[in-house]
Amino acid sequence: MRLSDTIAFALTNLSRQKLRSGLTAFGVVIGAGAIVLLISLGIGLERAILKQFEVNELLNMVTVLPAKVSFSLSSILSQSVGELNLKTLDDGVVEKLRAVDGVKTAYPDIASWADCRIDDQKSYSIVWGLPPEGISEGLLSYIVAGGFWKEESDFAVVPTNLLKRFKIDDPASALGKTLIFSNFTGFRPPGMRLRARPQDGESGGEPQKTHSCTIVGVFDSKQLGAFGDRILVPATLAKVVRTIGIPAMAGLSDPDVEGSYGSITVRVADPSQVDTVRKRIEDLGYGTFTSNDIAGTIGTIFLIIQAVLGCIGGVGMIVAFFGIVNTMVMAILERTREIGVLKSVGARDFDIWGIFVAEAGMIAFVGSIIGLGCAWGIGELLEIAARAYIVSHGGPADTNLFAITWHLALGVVGFSVIVGVLAGLYPAARAARLEPVTALRHD
Amino acid sequence: MVSILSVVNLHKRFLLGGVVVDALNGVSLQADEGAFVGIVGRSGSGKSTFLNLIGGLDKPTGGSIMVGDKDLALMSSEEKAEFRRRKVGFVFQSFNLIPSLTAIENVMLPLVFGGAPRGERKRRAEELLSSIGLAGRLGHRPGELSGGEQQRVAICRALAPDPPIILADEPTGNLDTRTAGDIMAIFREMNAKSGKTIFMVTHDMRTARETCTKVVELCDGRVVETGEGGCGKS
C-alpha cells in the first residue's frame, strides 16, 4: 500500500466521524495553541529585551572591571564578591588601557543614583559622567534639542524619557531649565553596596545636600536602548553628584577610595575587534564585559523560561494524547469487521497499522495547524492590548511580545504529529494483530 | 487436470466457553483448476470454517492446505496477506463492502493494497463494474445500492486482482430468489468463461447439484459425501 493511499484512506475514515475527529483534534488545538502562545511570549519578551542591548553605541564598548567576573548565569548566581581578587581602577590604569593596541579611548565611569528635581517635580535617575572623549558621534546624533556642553561645568544632557516623567513634552522647552540633584531616596537596587557612612536621607538628622545645574541638551533615550535612562553630565560634575547620591555600579570597588573607579569604559576603534581587544585587557588581569555578555545571559535565562512555559503548555498535549488514544481505540472497536474485510482483500498487518497511525497523526496535524492559528490570533489581540498599555506608559509602539518564529511553528506542528503518532501506536498495533476471521465475525 | 488445491486431514479446533469444538475433524479434499466446488451441509457442519481456512483467513490446528507447492498452514501472516491479495477473491453473504467508499473505490481496494498504479486501478474497476451492468453506479455508496447490486460490486472486488480462485460464502443467502438466480449466473459465467476455480458454500443442495462440478457435503466437521455435480465438465 502506498503512503498516499494510506493517507487518503485515513482521511476518508476521519471524515466519516467528523464530530468525534473534530472534538479529538480540539484537544490538540488547545495543547498546541497553549505551547505556541506561551513560547512565543517567551521569544517575544526575549527579543524585546535583547533589542535594548543591540545599540550601535554599545557595539564598540568594553567595560573594564576591577576583577575577572564571569557573566554566565551559573556564576552570577554563585559568585560572591569577597572571593574576587580586586584590582584598583585608577587614572594610571586608564592610561595603561589607552595604550592597549586597538583601543580608541578609555575613560573612567563615574556614575551615581540621585534624586533630581525640575521646577516642583521630583524623580530620580542615574547620573553619568562623560569626559570630552566620551562624547561620541553616535551620542551627538541622538540629540533632539540643544547639544552637549562646550566646557566642563554645571551642565546636563537629559534623556527624553526623564522629561516625560516630568511631564515635559517638548524637549526644546526643557533647555535652560534648572535641574537639582539631591540625596537618593528611590529604590535600592538589590545587592548594591552602600557607603559605610549613614545615608543622609535615612539618618534623618543630616541636612539635604543638593547641587543644581542647567539643562543644555536633550537626547532620544530610545536610541540608547537599555542604557538610555541616564542623565549625562561632565565628568567633573559627576564626581560632585557622587558625593550626594549613591554610586551606581559600585558592587566591585570601594568608591570611598579617592581616585578609584567602579569601572572604566574602553572604546574600541573597530567594533569587529571588540573580542580581540577585550582579550588583551583580560590578559592584563582585569575583568571585562560587553553588551554581548548581557545578551548571552538573557538568552540563557529566556531559554529556561521558554522551556518552563513550553512544559506548562505541554500539559494540554498530554491530555490531547489520551484523547487521541481513546478515539482510536473506539474507532477500532467500531471498525473491527471492516478491518477483517480489508484483510480478506489482501491488506497486510502493516497496512492496517499504517492506516490507524496515519489517522491519529492526522488528527494531531490538523489540530496543531488550527492551534497555531488560534495562538496567532489570540497573540495578536493581546498584542494590541499590551501595545496600547505600553504606549500609554511612554514605551515604544513597535513592540512584538508574541513572536511566532518558523522554528516554533514547525516545531510545534512536528511535535504534535509525533504525539499523535505515538498515541496511535498502541491502538494501531491492536488493529493490525486482529485475526481476519475473528474480525469478520465481529458485529 | 492440474490440481489447484489439495487439503489433507484438515483439523480446526475451537475453544468455545471452555468447551472444545472440533469444527473440522480431518477433512481431505482435492480440487482441479477450473473446478466449481459446492460445499454443502447444515449450519455448524464446518462449511464456512473450511472456506476461511482455504482462503487463508484462519489458521488450522492440524493438517495441510497445499496451494500449488506451498502449504498455507505454514505461511507467515505477511505471506497469507499476499496469498489473499493475489490468489483468492472472497464473496460474502453479507457483501462486506466498506460503507464509506463508493462502488468503484470498493472494487479498487485489493489493487490499492497491491500497490497498483492509480490509473490502472480505475480502469480495471470501471471495466469490471461495466461488464456486470453497474456502469451507472460507480460513484454510489453501498447504502445507495440494492442487495443484488451490492453483491455484484463485491464480486467485482473479488475479481479485481484477477485471482485464480474465488471463494464464496453463501453469496445468495441475503438475496431474493430472482436476484439470487442472477448472481448464480454470474458465478457460472466466471467459471465457464474466465476459468476461475470457485469454492462456494451453500445450504441449497439443489443449486449445488445443478451448478457445481463437484459437491462436497460436510457433517460435523467431516466429509460425508463427495459427488459430481449436475453440469459436470470433468
XYZ file of C-alpha atoms in Angstrom:
677
model
C 0.000 0.000 0.000
C 1.370 3.393 -0.959
C 1.760 6.146 1.593
C -0.549 8.446 -0.411
C -3.219 5.719 -0.367
C -2.792 5.224 3.368
C -3.285 8.938 3.955
C -6.245 9.145 1.578
C -7.857 6.174 3.308
C -7.232 7.651 6.758
C -8.752 10.966 5.643
C -11.895 9.218 4.380
C -12.240 7.445 7.707
C -11.784 10.644 9.705
C -14.395 12.469 7.658
C -16.885 9.686 8.459
C -16.781 10.664 12.110
C -16.481 14.409 11.720
C -17.717 15.344 15.181
C -15.551 12.837 17.004
C -12.475 13.611 14.914
C -13.110 17.304 15.433
C -13.502 17.030 19.205
C -10.360 14.935 19.467
C -8.465 17.410 17.314
C -9.765 20.202 19.545
C -7.739 18.729 22.394
C -4.656 19.122 20.237
C -5.758 22.647 19.297
C -5.669 23.603 22.961
C -2.400 21.799 23.665
C -0.543 23.075 20.627
C -2.120 26.526 20.949
C -1.043 26.873 24.574
C 2.511 25.823 23.733
C 2.726 28.267 20.826
C 1.180 31.138 22.777
C 3.415 30.688 25.821
C 6.661 30.047 23.971
C 6.004 32.870 21.524
C 5.533 35.136 24.536
C 8.895 33.939 25.833
C 10.556 34.601 22.484
C 8.852 37.978 22.133
C 9.944 39.111 25.591
C 13.490 37.939 24.957
C 13.631 39.854 21.692
C 12.145 42.973 23.243
C 14.791 42.884 25.946
C 17.687 41.961 23.682
C 16.740 44.840 21.404
C 17.649 47.153 24.254
C 21.233 45.945 24.012
C 21.560 45.972 20.242
C 22.592 49.602 20.104
C 25.396 50.781 17.816
C 26.767 52.968 20.554
C 27.405 49.850 22.670
C 28.984 47.686 19.993
C 32.495 49.114 20.342
C 32.328 49.359 24.116
C 34.209 47.209 26.592
C 33.596 47.872 30.261
C 36.665 47.143 32.356
C 36.059 45.871 35.887
C 38.417 45.517 38.848
C 38.293 41.722 38.711
C 37.510 38.930 36.328
C 33.839 38.136 36.596
C 32.016 35.549 34.619
C 28.646 36.655 33.338
C 27.320 33.216 32.702
C 24.122 32.543 34.607
C 25.523 29.930 36.952
C 28.439 32.100 38.032
C 26.240 35.149 38.597
C 24.163 33.059 40.948
C 27.100 31.559 42.809
C 29.731 34.265 42.769
C 30.415 36.225 45.883
C 32.328 39.452 45.721
C 34.553 38.578 48.631
C 36.272 35.792 46.746
C 37.419 38.082 43.978
C 40.899 39.464 43.717
C 40.051 43.118 43.242
C 42.390 45.483 41.456
C 42.177 49.196 41.939
C 40.994 51.068 38.874
C 42.617 54.495 38.928
C 43.894 57.074 36.449
C 47.071 55.033 35.969
C 45.000 52.078 34.772
C 43.076 54.385 32.417
C 46.387 55.445 30.875
C 47.516 51.836 30.622
C 44.291 50.850 28.861
C 44.605 53.714 26.399
C 47.936 52.252 25.368
C 46.453 48.826 24.586
C 46.558 48.022 20.867
C 43.191 48.652 19.184
C 41.826 50.912 21.921
C 40.495 54.256 20.684
C 39.941 55.826 24.056
C 39.353 54.943 27.684
C 37.731 56.893 30.479
C 36.527 56.158 33.985
C 32.850 55.658 34.672
C 31.623 57.978 37.360
C 28.014 57.157 37.890
C 25.609 57.510 40.753
C 21.941 57.324 41.569
C 20.460 60.606 42.688
C 17.104 62.253 43.084
C 16.521 65.093 40.679
C 14.074 67.948 40.505
C 12.891 70.271 37.758
C 10.622 73.075 38.918
C 8.490 71.371 41.563
C 8.531 67.861 40.048
C 10.723 65.173 41.544
C 12.124 61.944 40.170
C 15.395 60.011 40.216
C 17.945 58.812 37.684
C 21.468 57.579 37.128
C 23.819 60.499 36.631
C 26.624 59.519 34.303
C 29.866 61.415 33.885
C 31.228 61.824 30.373
C 34.727 63.178 29.636
C 35.101 65.140 26.363
C 36.359 61.993 24.570
C 33.243 60.136 25.704
C 31.020 62.349 23.610
C 30.968 60.156 20.520
C 29.462 60.915 17.147
C 26.797 58.395 17.951
C 25.759 60.270 21.070
C 25.778 63.546 19.166
C 23.399 62.088 16.593
C 20.909 61.159 19.333
C 20.497 64.797 20.396
C 16.980 66.070 19.748
C 17.288 69.541 21.300
C 20.217 71.743 22.281
C 23.580 69.974 22.381
C 26.454 68.806 24.586
C 28.314 71.205 26.865
C 31.180 73.219 25.400
C 33.005 73.496 28.730
C 33.137 71.264 31.785
C 30.779 72.993 34.142
C 27.358 72.521 35.735
C 25.559 71.375 32.620
C 23.448 68.317 31.906
C 22.094 66.490 28.872
C 18.906 64.671 29.814
C 17.053 61.766 28.179
C 13.604 62.240 26.675
C 12.082 59.604 28.953
C 13.114 61.622 32.025
C 11.340 64.669 30.558
C 8.233 62.508 30.091
C 8.307 61.768 33.796
C 8.460 65.497 34.400
C 5.514 65.941 32.003
C 7.613 67.992 29.617
C 6.502 67.041 26.122
C 8.571 69.452 24.062
C 12.298 68.743 24.549
C 13.213 72.271 23.451
C 11.209 73.772 26.310
C 13.446 71.941 28.789
C 16.555 73.743 27.624
C 17.808 76.287 30.121
C 15.786 74.828 32.982
C 17.500 74.169 36.297
C 17.984 70.541 37.346
C 18.598 69.992 41.045
C 20.288 66.798 42.319
C 19.683 65.633 45.869
C 20.089 62.578 48.109
C 18.826 59.399 46.517
C 15.600 58.204 48.098
C 14.425 55.987 45.260
C 14.544 52.241 45.085
C 17.680 50.453 46.150
C 18.906 48.004 43.556
C 19.428 44.568 45.082
C 22.983 43.710 46.016
C 24.124 47.307 45.892
C 26.810 48.032 48.409
C 26.112 51.148 50.347
C 28.597 53.565 51.696
C 29.843 52.932 55.171
C 28.629 56.330 56.320
C 24.905 56.604 57.014
C 22.701 57.795 54.200
C 21.610 61.332 54.754
C 18.002 60.621 53.936
C 17.860 57.633 56.252
C 19.658 59.021 59.257
C 17.226 61.891 59.115
C 19.352 64.331 61.053
C 21.798 65.407 58.375
C 20.817 68.236 56.085
C 19.946 67.521 52.487
C 22.778 68.008 50.068
C 21.843 69.498 46.759
C 23.581 70.619 43.620
C 21.987 72.355 40.690
C 22.901 72.524 37.021
C 21.434 73.743 33.765
C 19.906 71.535 31.058
C 21.711 72.251 27.791
C 20.633 69.325 25.697
C 18.111 66.508 25.331
C 18.840 63.105 23.733
C 16.478 60.430 22.473
C 16.550 57.791 25.201
C 15.202 55.061 22.893
C 18.362 55.239 20.782
C 20.452 54.010 23.697
C 18.196 51.079 24.483
C 18.773 49.763 27.990
C 21.354 52.482 28.560
C 19.004 55.324 27.664
C 17.714 56.033 31.135
C 20.533 58.261 32.383
C 21.435 61.902 32.766
C 24.745 62.731 31.070
C 26.946 65.314 32.770
C 30.612 66.365 32.509
C 32.979 64.103 34.484
C 33.740 66.933 36.929
C 30.082 67.379 37.798
C 29.619 63.595 38.059
C 32.214 63.500 40.826
C 30.258 66.110 42.749
C 26.946 64.272 42.294
C 28.584 61.100 43.559
C 29.063 62.721 46.929
C 25.302 63.392 47.035
C 23.728 60.240 45.636
C 24.816 56.654 45.928
C 27.260 55.190 43.454
C 25.938 53.064 40.634
C 27.892 50.005 39.529
C 29.690 50.125 42.845
C 29.454 46.462 43.506
C 33.099 45.725 42.816
C 35.164 48.607 44.129
C 35.129 50.853 47.101
C 34.127 54.268 45.853
C 35.395 55.857 49.002
C 38.972 55.258 47.982
C 39.874 58.547 46.404
C 40.767 58.286 42.742
C 39.459 54.768 42.269
C 36.615 53.981 39.891
C 33.982 51.306 39.787
C 34.626 50.652 36.136
C 36.354 52.050 33.084
C 34.801 52.356 29.651
C 37.049 51.412 26.759
C 36.084 52.348 23.225
C 37.496 50.091 20.541
C 38.471 51.629 17.208
C 36.962 48.808 15.159
C 33.773 47.182 16.557
C 34.727 43.871 14.943
C 37.864 43.851 17.103
C 35.963 44.037 20.401
C 36.718 40.465 21.365
C 40.414 40.726 20.477
C 40.874 43.903 22.482
C 38.904 42.518 25.364
C 41.234 39.508 25.428
C 44.251 41.812 25.612
C 42.710 43.681 28.525
C 41.874 40.485 30.354
C 45.482 39.375 29.865
C 46.423 42.442 31.916
C 44.447 40.939 34.808
C 41.245 42.976 34.613
C 37.708 41.837 34.216
C 35.653 42.954 31.255
C 32.167 42.793 29.969
C 30.408 43.789 26.772
C 26.801 44.055 25.759
C 27.225 40.550 24.298
C 27.630 39.172 27.817
C 24.296 40.563 28.885
C 22.696 39.328 25.709
C 24.137 35.866 26.312
C 22.920 35.736 29.889
C 19.482 36.967 28.890
C 19.422 34.322 26.184
C 20.111 31.600 28.754
C 17.506 32.904 31.168
C 14.904 33.019 28.444
C 15.771 29.553 27.237
C 14.822 28.343 30.712
C 11.678 30.495 30.738
C 10.664 29.163 27.329
C 11.245 25.591 28.456
C 9.098 26.130 31.554
C 6.336 27.832 29.550
C 6.547 25.050 26.982
C 6.095 22.442 29.704
C 3.023 24.249 31.026
C 1.583 24.217 27.513
C 2.662 20.593 27.241
C 0.151 19.556 29.900
C -2.592 20.208 27.360
C -0.719 17.999 24.958
C -0.689 15.117 27.441
C -4.464 15.380 27.761
C -4.767 15.518 23.970
C -2.584 12.401 23.753
C -5.044 10.356 25.787
C -7.938 11.844 23.834
C -6.424 10.501 20.641
C -5.732 7.089 22.182
C -9.350 6.906 23.305
C -10.727 7.935 19.925
C -8.566 5.415 18.112
C -9.482 2.567 20.447
C -13.159 3.408 19.879
C -12.684 3.630 16.123
C -11.033 0.223 16.010
C -13.802 -1.305 18.060
C -16.366 0.109 15.663
C -14.477 -0.901 12.580
C -13.337 -4.354 13.614
C -15.428 -6.009 10.919
C -14.100 -3.576 8.349
C -10.541 -4.460 9.354
C -11.461 -8.085 8.670
C -12.750 -7.125 5.228
C -9.576 -5.207 4.444
C -7.502 -8.210 5.481
C -9.641 -10.512 3.367
C -8.892 -8.430 0.281
C -5.186 -8.613 0.967
C -4.282 -5.868 3.450
C -1.085 -6.688 5.349
C -0.877 -6.176 9.105
C 1.430 -3.269 8.325
C -1.157 -1.653 6.018
C -3.790 -1.755 8.769
C -1.281 -0.421 11.277
C -0.349 2.370 8.887
C -3.963 3.441 8.337
C -4.635 3.877 12.057
C -1.326 5.540 12.825
C -1.983 7.912 9.920
C -5.435 8.722 11.305
C -4.008 9.530 14.724
C -1.201 11.583 13.199
C -3.637 13.458 11.015
C -5.928 14.378 13.904
C -2.869 15.846 15.614
C -1.659 17.553 12.452
C -4.969 19.276 11.767
C -5.324 20.163 15.456
C -1.869 21.689 15.617
C -2.431 23.802 12.492
C -5.682 25.161 13.922
C -3.994 25.601 17.311
C -1.224 27.561 15.637
C -3.803 29.819 14.009
C -5.683 30.321 17.270
C -2.476 31.105 19.155
C -1.548 33.628 16.490
C -4.990 35.262 16.701
C -5.032 35.408 20.491
C -1.442 36.653 20.476
C -2.377 39.459 18.084
C -5.310 40.507 20.273
C -3.181 40.501 23.439
C -0.524 42.362 21.481
C -2.935 45.160 20.647
C -3.904 45.453 24.308
C -0.299 45.297 25.507
C 0.827 47.851 22.939
C -1.865 50.294 23.993
C -0.708 49.884 27.588
C 2.977 50.284 26.730
C 2.394 53.366 24.606
C 0.228 54.940 27.305
C 3.181 54.496 29.663
C 5.642 56.145 27.298
C 7.079 52.976 25.771
C 7.808 52.283 22.130
C 4.895 51.454 19.816
C 6.753 48.793 17.874
C 6.857 46.026 20.465
C 6.162 42.470 19.391
C 5.513 40.449 22.518
C 4.212 37.321 20.792
C 6.791 36.261 18.264
C 5.878 33.070 16.383
C 9.054 32.064 14.590
C 9.237 29.480 11.816
C 11.157 27.246 14.161
C 8.389 27.457 16.735
C 5.590 26.900 14.220
C 7.227 23.942 12.507
C 8.470 22.583 15.824
C 5.006 22.577 17.373
C 3.369 21.005 14.318
C 6.100 18.372 14.210
C 5.840 17.731 17.932
C 2.046 17.407 17.710
C 2.278 14.912 14.858
C 4.782 12.877 16.874
C 2.436 12.939 19.876
C -0.444 11.888 17.604
C 1.541 9.061 16.039
C 2.652 7.859 19.476
C -0.984 7.937 20.608
C -1.910 5.859 17.571
C 0.766 3.200 18.049
C -0.977 1.064 20.625
C -4.480 1.058 19.049
C -2.963 0.521 15.591
C -0.935 -2.445 16.809
C -4.105 -3.934 18.269
C -5.910 -3.452 14.978
C -3.052 -4.955 12.980
C -2.924 -8.048 15.187
C -6.622 -8.886 14.740
C -7.227 -12.322 13.223
C -9.127 -11.740 9.960
C -11.719 -14.402 10.672
C -12.386 -13.089 14.199
C -12.650 -9.564 12.873
C -15.074 -10.595 10.141
C -17.342 -12.284 12.651
C -17.486 -9.104 14.770
C -20.750 -7.173 14.665
C -6.155 -31.672 -14.945
C -3.894 -29.542 -12.813
C -4.578 -29.663 -9.103
C -5.053 -26.168 -7.702
C -5.844 -27.036 -4.107
C -5.133 -30.082 -2.068
C -6.331 -30.350 1.511
C -5.107 -33.219 3.659
C -6.510 -34.218 7.025
C -7.521 -30.685 7.981
C -8.424 -30.059 11.591
C -9.789 -26.952 13.267
C -10.497 -26.961 16.928
C -12.108 -24.062 18.798
C -12.441 -23.452 22.441
C -15.939 -22.088 22.962
C -16.554 -21.069 26.554
C -14.291 -23.816 27.859
C -15.875 -26.455 25.595
C -13.714 -27.956 22.861
C -15.430 -27.832 19.495
C -13.992 -29.686 16.512
C -15.255 -27.600 13.624
C -13.228 -29.609 11.163
C -12.233 -33.136 12.001
C -9.916 -34.486 9.345
C -11.178 -33.094 6.051
C -9.301 -34.089 2.924
C -10.175 -32.669 -0.477
C -8.586 -32.125 -3.827
C -9.733 -29.677 -6.481
C -8.546 -29.178 -10.041
C -8.037 -25.896 -11.794
C -11.314 -24.635 -13.235
C -13.457 -26.648 -10.845
C -16.687 -25.315 -9.362
C -16.816 -26.855 -5.919
C -20.009 -26.650 -3.926
C -19.671 -27.138 -0.190
C -22.956 -28.080 1.392
C -24.093 -29.105 4.814
C -26.240 -27.941 7.658
C -25.269 -24.936 9.716
C -22.491 -25.821 12.107
C -21.188 -28.509 9.801
C -17.928 -26.588 9.298
C -18.540 -25.240 5.755
C -17.573 -21.651 6.484
C -14.633 -22.705 8.642
C -13.371 -24.777 5.738
C -13.738 -21.841 3.331
C -11.949 -19.456 5.729
C -9.092 -21.906 6.119
C -8.504 -22.428 2.401
C -8.752 -18.649 1.936
C -6.016 -18.014 4.469
C -8.288 -16.089 6.830
C -7.926 -18.613 9.617
C -5.257 -20.959 10.937
C -5.835 -24.725 11.004
C -4.939 -26.665 14.143
C -3.799 -29.608 12.058
C -3.338 -30.860 8.513
C -2.110 -29.124 5.412
C -3.575 -26.897 2.696
C -1.411 -27.109 -0.382
C -1.856 -24.320 -2.905
C 0.487 -25.146 -5.769
C 3.611 -26.239 -3.913
C 3.085 -24.071 -0.841
C 1.404 -25.048 2.390
C -0.969 -22.328 3.587
C -0.808 -23.721 7.108
C 2.886 -22.856 7.312
C 2.717 -19.350 5.830
C 3.501 -16.236 7.854
C 0.801 -13.598 8.230
C 2.633 -11.498 5.621
C 2.649 -14.395 3.146
C -1.006 -15.116 3.810
C -1.862 -11.469 3.106
C -0.039 -11.791 -0.180
C -1.902 -15.036 -0.892
C -5.268 -13.393 -0.217
C -4.315 -10.443 -2.369
C -3.182 -12.418 -5.415
C -4.628 -15.919 -5.332
C -8.130 -15.661 -3.912
C -11.147 -13.397 -4.064
C -13.798 -13.535 -1.327
C -17.519 -13.036 -1.790
C -19.509 -12.940 1.465
C -23.136 -13.499 2.285
C -23.433 -10.042 3.824
C -21.442 -8.409 0.978
C -18.968 -6.775 3.408
C -18.484 -3.630 1.368
C -16.849 -0.654 3.087
C -19.808 1.702 3.616
C -17.758 4.898 3.357
C -16.327 4.018 -0.033
C -18.113 4.253 -3.379
C -18.689 1.214 -5.568
C -15.621 1.864 -7.674
C -13.485 2.543 -4.589
C -14.586 -0.750 -3.066
C -13.628 -2.580 -6.222
C -10.243 -0.844 -6.331
C -9.455 -1.792 -2.720
C -7.474 -5.020 -3.390
C -5.475 -3.151 -6.038
C -4.718 -0.381 -3.532
C -3.175 -2.932 -1.165
C -1.364 -4.453 -4.123
C 0.197 -1.092 -4.901
C -1.121 -0.890 -8.478
C -0.846 2.490 -10.210
C -3.899 4.729 -9.810
C -4.832 4.809 -13.485
C -4.699 1.057 -13.799
C -6.874 0.529 -10.705
C -9.524 2.863 -12.021
C -9.504 1.331 -15.497
C -9.758 -2.196 -14.113
C -12.572 -1.327 -11.692
C -14.564 0.512 -14.341
C -14.136 -2.372 -16.736
C -15.347 -4.926 -14.187
C -18.321 -2.884 -12.984
C -19.389 -2.108 -16.555
C -19.177 -5.757 -17.566
C -21.550 -6.634 -14.746
C -24.023 -3.882 -15.591
C -23.095 -1.319 -12.960
C -21.516 1.331 -15.210
C -24.023 3.870 -13.911
C -23.356 3.083 -10.243
C -19.622 3.792 -9.994
C -19.957 6.715 -7.598
C -22.698 5.218 -5.412
C -22.045 4.086 -1.893
C -23.231 0.640 -0.708
C -26.131 2.243 1.174
C -27.489 3.578 -2.124
C -27.386 0.176 -3.851
C -29.805 -2.764 -3.774
C -28.717 -6.106 -2.336
C -28.114 -7.587 -5.767
C -26.107 -4.562 -6.835
C -24.036 -4.693 -3.674
C -23.235 -8.342 -4.225
C -22.224 -7.597 -7.806
C -19.889 -4.881 -6.567
C -18.471 -7.421 -4.098
C -17.939 -9.906 -6.936
C -16.091 -7.224 -8.926
C -13.930 -6.563 -5.871
C -13.087 -10.260 -5.634
C -12.197 -10.313 -9.327
C -10.197 -7.073 -9.362
C -6.720 -8.569 -8.866
C -7.670 -11.387 -11.285
C -7.160 -14.220 -8.793
C -7.372 -17.866 -9.993
C -9.626 -18.841 -7.055
C -12.946 -17.344 -5.935
C -14.284 -18.237 -2.500
C -17.955 -17.530 -1.945
C -19.724 -18.000 1.383
C -23.476 -18.259 0.746
C -23.337 -15.397 -1.777
C -27.096 -15.579 -2.424
C -28.145 -16.080 1.173
C -29.266 -12.470 1.635
C -30.980 -12.111 -1.741
C -34.439 -12.820 -3.105
C -34.849 -15.758 -5.445
C -34.701 -13.814 -8.703
C -31.631 -11.824 -7.770
C -30.062 -14.977 -6.392
C -30.508 -16.553 -9.809
C -28.786 -13.612 -11.481
C -25.845 -13.843 -9.093
C -25.529 -17.582 -9.630
C -25.448 -16.930 -13.359
C -22.527 -14.588 -12.858
C -20.654 -17.275 -10.938
C -21.359 -19.836 -13.637
C -20.047 -17.442 -16.258
C -16.946 -16.714 -14.192
C -16.240 -20.398 -14.023
C -17.051 -21.234 -17.614
C -15.704 -18.194 -19.469
C -12.873 -16.938 -17.254
C -11.838 -20.342 -15.969
C -11.917 -19.334 -12.328
C -11.840 -22.093 -9.776
C -14.766 -21.496 -7.454
C -15.468 -22.796 -3.966
C -18.971 -21.944 -2.928
C -20.577 -22.629 0.416
C -24.305 -23.075 0.183
C -27.023 -24.844 2.107
C -29.078 -25.291 -1.036
C -28.314 -28.802 -2.201
C -30.377 -28.443 -5.374
C -28.479 -25.374 -6.630
C -25.227 -27.069 -5.802
C -26.115 -30.178 -7.761
C -27.246 -28.098 -10.752
C -24.315 -25.707 -10.837
C -21.221 -27.354 -9.432
C -18.744 -29.734 -10.992
C -18.102 -31.202 -7.576
C -20.212 -31.229 -4.445
C -18.764 -31.846 -1.013
C -21.113 -32.440 1.869
C -19.860 -31.792 5.344
C -21.387 -33.016 8.550
C -19.923 -32.418 11.995
C -16.589 -31.455 10.531
C -16.209 -34.487 8.283
C -16.792 -35.080 4.584
C -19.777 -37.364 4.320
C -20.224 -37.330 0.588
C -18.286 -36.240 -2.474
C -20.068 -36.355 -5.751
C -20.223 -34.981 -9.252
C -22.464 -32.025 -9.869
C -25.204 -31.776 -12.447
C -23.422 -29.811 -15.141
C -20.127 -31.577 -14.787
C -17.273 -30.699 -17.073
C -14.903 -33.374 -15.888
